[in-house]
């Protein structure tokens, strides 16, 4: 129906969120429209010299490429939290379209949706708390888990701790792990290697807790706490718990 609407309205650019839902729908719409697709961008397209261009970071954030969108239709998916919401302006007109779906449009039908766990999904979470080698051992990850729990956050990890077998690969954030772009990313005992930043650098607010003031993570952090995670994290968890109790 989105593809039908785009054809009917002559929509040149169709924008999706680079979420799991957007990731499933955007390529299907692109196929139906015979359109090119630019996925996982961190900007919206703009007009330059009469052409529609879009910047996208490539090679794990090491370079920036500019793409020109020349298709009749162009599908893009934008990472959450990378584009500032527009100021509220005049309401846009709402048009009603008559669209129809055929049985053949539903090639795969979900017969049952089973909830596998109550934990927050890492790639969809609004807050992610990740731990790294600074936690010294798997037995200390309870610090990350407790903080994540009071915040309703998902737990992530650096590759160093995944390679060491402290955490499962499904929790790895970075170039060879998951890409996340939450509203808040808290990195605990993570140095901030470029490969880690590739997976979380577009988060809206980055908080770093590290005992080394020179750690590269502080270059990208909006808030930094220079200190020992074993002291800072329990104090933070306690303070958030107390605050939550206070506000009910
Ligand atoms: C091809 C390739 C792909 C890679 N992909 C990924 C990837 O997907 N994700 C990823 O994360 N990495 C990836 N890496 C690895 C990356 O280069 C780093 O080695 C890794 O991110 C380091 O993990 P870390 O920050 O946990 O450990 P470290 O670099 O060892 O950092 C530990 C940090 O903890 C701090 N610390 C120590 N004790 C404390 C304490 N008590 N309190 C507070 N802070 C403390 C230290 O100051 C230090 O900054 C990749 C590397 C390569 C070559």
Short mmCIF file of C-alpha atoms and ligand atoms in Angstrom, two decimals:
data_model
loop_
_atom_site.label_atom_id
_atom_site.label_comp_id
_atom_site.label_asym_id
_atom_site.label_seq_id
_atom_site.Cartn_x
_atom_site.Cartn_y
_atom_site.Cartn_z
CA UNK A 1 0.00 0.00 0.00
CA UNK A 2 2.91 2.34 0.66
CA UNK A 3 4.21 1.59 -2.84
CA UNK A 4 0.76 2.19 -4.32
CA UNK A 5 0.48 5.50 -2.45
CA UNK A 6 3.93 6.58 -3.66
CA UNK A 7 2.91 5.84 -7.28
CA UNK A 8 -0.40 7.62 -6.95
CA UNK A 9 1.13 10.73 -5.36
CA UNK A 10 4.37 10.68 -7.36
CA UNK A 11 6.38 10.64 -4.13
CA UNK A 12 10.04 10.92 -5.01
CA UNK A 13 11.49 10.07 -1.61
CA UNK A 14 10.06 7.53 0.82
CA UNK A 15 11.67 7.66 4.26
CA UNK A 16 11.65 4.84 6.81
CA UNK A 17 13.16 4.53 10.23
CA UNK A 18 16.16 2.19 10.22
CA UNK A 19 14.47 0.07 12.89
CA UNK A 20 13.61 -3.60 12.64
CA UNK A 21 10.19 -2.75 11.19
CA UNK A 22 11.66 -0.20 8.75
CA UNK A 23 14.35 -2.71 7.83
CA UNK A 24 11.70 -5.21 6.79
CA UNK A 25 9.39 -2.84 4.91
CA UNK A 26 11.80 -0.44 3.17
CA UNK A 27 13.43 -3.00 0.82
CA UNK A 28 10.02 -4.47 -0.11
CA UNK A 29 8.71 -1.03 -1.03
CA UNK A 30 11.91 -0.41 -3.03
CA UNK A 31 11.40 -3.66 -4.98
CA UNK A 32 7.77 -2.84 -5.73
CA UNK A 33 8.78 0.62 -7.00
CA UNK A 34 11.90 -0.62 -8.79
CA UNK A 35 13.67 2.05 -6.74
CA UNK A 36 17.16 2.36 -5.35
CA UNK A 37 17.53 2.13 -1.58
CA UNK A 38 19.97 3.82 0.78
CA UNK A 39 19.71 2.15 4.14
CA UNK A 40 20.91 3.15 7.60
CA UNK A 41 21.74 6.75 6.76
CA UNK A 42 22.37 9.37 9.42
CA UNK A 43 20.87 12.33 7.57
CA UNK A 44 17.88 13.32 5.47
CA UNK A 45 18.32 14.19 1.79
CA UNK A 46 18.78 17.82 0.78
CA UNK A 47 18.65 19.75 -2.48
CA UNK A 48 22.01 20.96 -3.81
CA UNK A 49 22.38 22.56 -7.25
CA UNK A 50 18.99 21.20 -8.22
CA UNK A 51 19.93 17.64 -7.28
CA UNK A 52 18.77 15.53 -4.36
CA UNK A 53 21.83 14.49 -2.39
CA UNK A 54 22.30 12.48 0.75
CA UNK A 55 25.34 12.10 2.99
CA UNK A 56 25.99 8.72 4.52
CA UNK A 57 28.87 7.54 6.64
CA UNK A 58 30.58 4.48 5.18
CA UNK A 59 33.35 2.07 6.20
CA UNK A 60 32.24 2.07 9.85
CA UNK A 61 32.22 5.83 10.09
CA UNK A 62 35.74 6.32 8.69
CA UNK A 63 34.50 8.17 5.60
CA UNK A 64 31.51 10.15 4.44
CA UNK A 65 30.00 9.52 1.01
CA UNK A 66 27.59 11.80 -0.86
CA UNK A 67 24.96 10.02 -2.94
CA UNK A 68 22.82 11.65 -5.63
CA UNK A 69 19.28 10.31 -5.74
CA UNK A 70 18.32 10.16 -9.39
CA UNK A 71 15.58 7.54 -9.44
CA UNK A 72 11.92 8.18 -10.12
CA UNK A 73 11.40 6.82 -6.60
CA UNK A 74 14.06 6.69 -3.88
CA UNK A 75 13.76 4.74 -0.65
CA UNK A 76 15.90 5.62 2.36
CA UNK A 77 16.02 4.47 5.96
CA UNK A 78 17.36 6.83 8.61
CA UNK A 79 18.85 5.74 11.92
CA UNK A 80 16.75 6.75 14.90
CA UNK A 81 17.88 9.87 16.78
CA UNK A 82 20.18 11.11 14.01
CA UNK A 83 17.83 13.77 12.65
CA UNK A 84 16.48 16.59 14.80
CA UNK A 85 12.70 16.78 14.78
CA UNK A 86 11.35 19.79 12.88
CA UNK A 87 9.73 22.63 14.78
CA UNK A 88 5.99 22.22 15.03
CA UNK A 89 4.57 24.30 12.20
CA UNK A 90 1.31 24.56 10.32
CA UNK A 91 -0.56 21.25 10.12
CA UNK A 92 0.05 19.39 6.88
CA UNK A 93 -2.98 18.51 4.77
CA UNK A 94 -4.14 14.93 5.13
CA UNK A 95 -5.23 13.17 1.96
CA UNK A 96 -7.36 10.05 1.90
CA UNK A 97 -6.32 7.45 -0.67
CA UNK A 98 -8.17 4.39 -1.80
CA UNK A 99 -5.63 1.59 -1.62
CA UNK A 100 -6.19 -2.11 -1.67
CA UNK A 101 -4.11 -5.14 -0.78
CA UNK A 102 -4.50 -8.45 -2.62
CA UNK A 103 -4.08 -11.87 -1.06
CA UNK A 104 -0.90 -12.26 -3.11
CA UNK A 105 0.61 -9.30 -1.27
CA UNK A 106 0.75 -11.47 1.84
CA UNK A 107 3.31 -14.07 0.84
CA UNK A 108 4.32 -14.76 4.44
CA UNK A 109 1.70 -14.78 7.14
CA UNK A 110 2.65 -14.85 10.80
CA UNK A 111 0.48 -17.46 12.46
CA UNK A 112 1.77 -16.94 15.96
CA UNK A 113 4.00 -14.40 17.61
CA UNK A 114 5.84 -15.83 20.57
CA UNK A 115 7.52 -13.64 23.11
CA UNK A 116 10.93 -15.13 23.74
CA UNK A 117 11.96 -12.94 26.65
CA UNK A 118 10.92 -9.95 28.68
CA UNK A 119 14.28 -8.29 28.17
CA UNK A 120 14.45 -5.11 26.14
CA UNK A 121 15.75 -5.68 22.58
CA UNK A 122 19.21 -4.19 22.12
CA UNK A 123 18.65 -2.62 18.70
CA UNK A 124 15.24 -1.18 19.59
CA UNK A 125 15.98 -0.01 23.14
CA UNK A 126 15.63 3.64 24.04
CA UNK A 127 18.49 3.30 26.53
CA UNK A 128 21.47 0.94 26.25
CA UNK A 129 23.94 0.28 29.07
CA UNK A 130 27.11 -1.43 27.82
CA UNK A 131 30.06 -2.83 29.68
CA UNK A 132 33.65 -3.42 28.62
CA UNK A 133 36.91 -4.89 29.82
CA UNK A 134 37.08 -2.29 32.61
CA UNK A 135 34.62 -4.49 34.50
CA UNK A 136 37.46 -6.96 35.04
CA UNK A 137 35.38 -10.15 34.81
CA UNK A 138 31.97 -11.62 33.90
CA UNK A 139 31.01 -11.82 37.57
CA UNK A 140 30.95 -8.01 37.72
CA UNK A 141 28.45 -7.52 34.90
CA UNK A 142 25.71 -7.41 37.52
CA UNK A 143 26.70 -3.73 37.82
CA UNK A 144 25.65 -3.16 34.19
CA UNK A 145 22.54 -5.33 34.56
CA UNK A 146 21.32 -3.57 37.69
CA UNK A 147 21.76 -0.13 36.16
CA UNK A 148 20.02 -1.32 32.97
CA UNK A 149 17.15 -2.69 35.01
CA UNK A 150 16.41 0.54 36.88
CA UNK A 151 16.53 2.43 33.60
CA UNK A 152 14.47 -0.10 31.62
CA UNK A 153 17.49 -0.37 29.32
CA UNK A 154 19.03 -3.13 27.21
CA UNK A 155 22.47 -4.53 28.02
CA UNK A 156 25.30 -4.27 25.49
CA UNK A 157 28.98 -5.17 25.52
CA UNK A 158 32.27 -4.42 23.80
CA UNK A 159 33.93 -7.02 21.60
CA UNK A 160 36.75 -7.50 24.10
CA UNK A 161 34.34 -8.96 26.64
CA UNK A 162 32.44 -10.98 24.05
CA UNK A 163 35.70 -12.46 22.73
CA UNK A 164 36.66 -13.28 26.31
CA UNK A 165 33.39 -15.22 26.65
CA UNK A 166 32.00 -12.92 29.37
CA UNK A 167 28.93 -12.00 27.33
CA UNK A 168 27.08 -13.51 24.33
CA UNK A 169 27.80 -12.21 20.84
CA UNK A 170 24.15 -11.07 20.58
CA UNK A 171 25.09 -8.25 23.00
CA UNK A 172 28.14 -7.01 21.07
CA UNK A 173 27.90 -3.42 19.91
CA UNK A 174 30.14 -2.22 17.10
CA UNK A 175 31.45 -2.80 13.62
CA UNK A 176 31.22 -6.59 13.91
CA UNK A 177 28.28 -6.53 16.31
CA UNK A 178 24.99 -4.68 16.52
CA UNK A 179 24.40 -1.10 15.47
CA UNK A 180 22.40 0.84 18.02
CA UNK A 181 21.21 4.42 18.04
CA UNK A 182 19.32 4.87 21.31
CA UNK A 183 18.31 8.09 23.01
CA UNK A 184 20.95 7.37 25.64
CA UNK A 185 24.01 5.08 25.50
CA UNK A 186 25.96 4.48 28.71
CA UNK A 187 29.46 3.01 28.19
CA UNK A 188 31.02 1.55 31.32
CA UNK A 189 34.71 0.59 31.27
CA UNK A 190 34.81 0.81 27.48
CA UNK A 191 37.78 2.58 25.91
CA UNK A 192 35.91 3.79 22.79
CA UNK A 193 37.81 2.07 19.98
CA UNK A 194 36.75 3.16 16.49
CA UNK A 195 35.14 -0.25 15.89
CA UNK A 196 32.98 0.20 18.99
CA UNK A 197 32.05 3.78 18.04
CA UNK A 198 30.92 2.47 14.62
CA UNK A 199 28.05 0.72 16.37
CA UNK A 200 26.87 3.43 18.77
CA UNK A 201 28.33 6.78 17.64
CA UNK A 202 24.96 8.09 16.42
CA UNK A 203 23.29 7.68 19.83
CA UNK A 204 21.59 10.91 20.89
CA UNK A 205 23.25 11.25 24.30
CA UNK A 206 26.43 9.32 25.15
CA UNK A 207 27.50 8.88 28.77
CA UNK A 208 30.93 7.41 29.51
CA UNK A 209 32.20 6.05 32.81
CA UNK A 210 35.91 5.34 32.67
CA UNK A 211 38.78 5.72 35.10
CA UNK A 212 41.15 6.96 32.40
CA UNK A 213 40.48 10.65 31.58
CA UNK A 214 42.35 10.15 28.27
CA UNK A 215 40.09 7.28 27.10
CA UNK A 216 38.90 8.01 23.53
CA UNK A 217 35.27 7.42 24.54
CA UNK A 218 35.32 10.84 26.24
CA UNK A 219 35.86 12.49 22.81
CA UNK A 220 32.38 11.40 21.73
CA UNK A 221 30.67 11.50 25.13
CA UNK A 222 28.13 14.20 26.00
CA UNK A 223 28.57 13.40 29.71
CA UNK A 224 31.65 11.81 31.17
CA UNK A 225 32.39 10.49 34.63
CA UNK A 226 36.08 9.90 35.30
CA UNK A 227 36.08 7.32 38.05
CA UNK A 228 36.14 3.71 39.07
CA UNK A 229 33.12 1.86 37.69
CA UNK A 230 32.97 -0.21 40.87
CA UNK A 231 32.21 2.96 42.85
CA UNK A 232 30.39 5.09 40.28
CA UNK A 233 27.92 2.54 38.89
CA UNK A 234 26.42 1.34 42.22
CA UNK A 235 26.10 4.97 43.34
CA UNK A 236 24.36 5.89 40.07
CA UNK A 237 21.99 2.90 40.27
CA UNK A 238 21.16 3.77 43.89
CA UNK A 239 20.53 7.44 43.04
CA UNK A 240 18.25 6.55 40.09
CA UNK A 241 16.32 4.05 42.24
CA UNK A 242 15.85 6.71 44.93
CA UNK A 243 14.76 9.28 42.34
CA UNK A 244 12.25 6.85 40.82
CA UNK A 245 10.79 6.14 44.25
CA UNK A 246 10.53 9.86 44.93
CA UNK A 247 8.64 10.62 41.74
CA UNK A 248 6.55 7.46 42.15
C1 LIG B 1 38.10 -5.86 12.62
C2 LIG B 1 37.76 -5.48 14.01
C3 LIG B 1 36.42 -5.42 14.39
C4 LIG B 1 36.08 -5.06 15.69
N1 LIG B 1 34.76 -4.96 16.03
C5 LIG B 1 34.44 -4.54 17.27
C6 LIG B 1 33.07 -4.37 17.65
O1 LIG B 1 32.14 -4.68 16.91
N2 LIG B 1 32.81 -3.91 18.88
C7 LIG B 1 33.79 -3.57 19.78
O2 LIG B 1 33.48 -3.14 20.91
N3 LIG B 1 35.09 -3.71 19.44
C8 LIG B 1 35.43 -4.21 18.22
N4 LIG B 1 36.75 -4.40 17.92
C9 LIG B 1 37.74 -4.33 19.01
C10 LIG B 1 38.16 -2.92 19.39
O3 LIG B 1 39.24 -2.53 18.58
C11 LIG B 1 38.60 -2.89 20.85
O4 LIG B 1 39.63 -3.82 21.08
C12 LIG B 1 37.47 -3.18 21.87
O5 LIG B 1 36.34 -2.37 21.58
C13 LIG B 1 37.96 -2.86 23.25
O6 LIG B 1 37.01 -3.23 24.20
P1 LIG B 1 36.97 -2.48 25.61
O7 LIG B 1 36.77 -1.04 25.40
O8 LIG B 1 35.98 -3.22 26.44
O9 LIG B 1 38.39 -2.84 26.23
P2 LIG B 1 39.68 -1.92 26.46
O10 LIG B 1 40.10 -1.25 25.20
O11 LIG B 1 40.66 -2.80 27.16
O12 LIG B 1 39.17 -0.78 27.43
C14 LIG B 1 38.86 -0.97 28.77
C15 LIG B 1 38.58 0.39 29.36
O13 LIG B 1 38.15 0.24 30.70
C16 LIG B 1 38.71 1.27 31.47
N5 LIG B 1 38.75 0.80 32.86
C17 LIG B 1 39.58 -0.12 33.41
N6 LIG B 1 39.26 -0.32 34.72
C18 LIG B 1 38.21 0.49 34.97
C19 LIG B 1 37.43 0.75 36.14
N7 LIG B 1 37.66 0.11 37.29
N8 LIG B 1 36.43 1.66 36.07
C20 LIG B 1 36.18 2.33 34.91
N9 LIG B 1 36.89 2.12 33.77
C21 LIG B 1 37.88 1.21 33.79
C22 LIG B 1 40.09 1.50 30.88
O14 LIG B 1 40.55 2.81 31.18
C23 LIG B 1 39.81 1.31 29.39
O15 LIG B 1 39.49 2.53 28.75
C24 LIG B 1 37.11 -4.77 16.63
C25 LIG B 1 38.45 -4.82 16.23
C26 LIG B 1 38.77 -5.18 14.96
C27 LIG B 1 40.21 -5.22 14.56
#
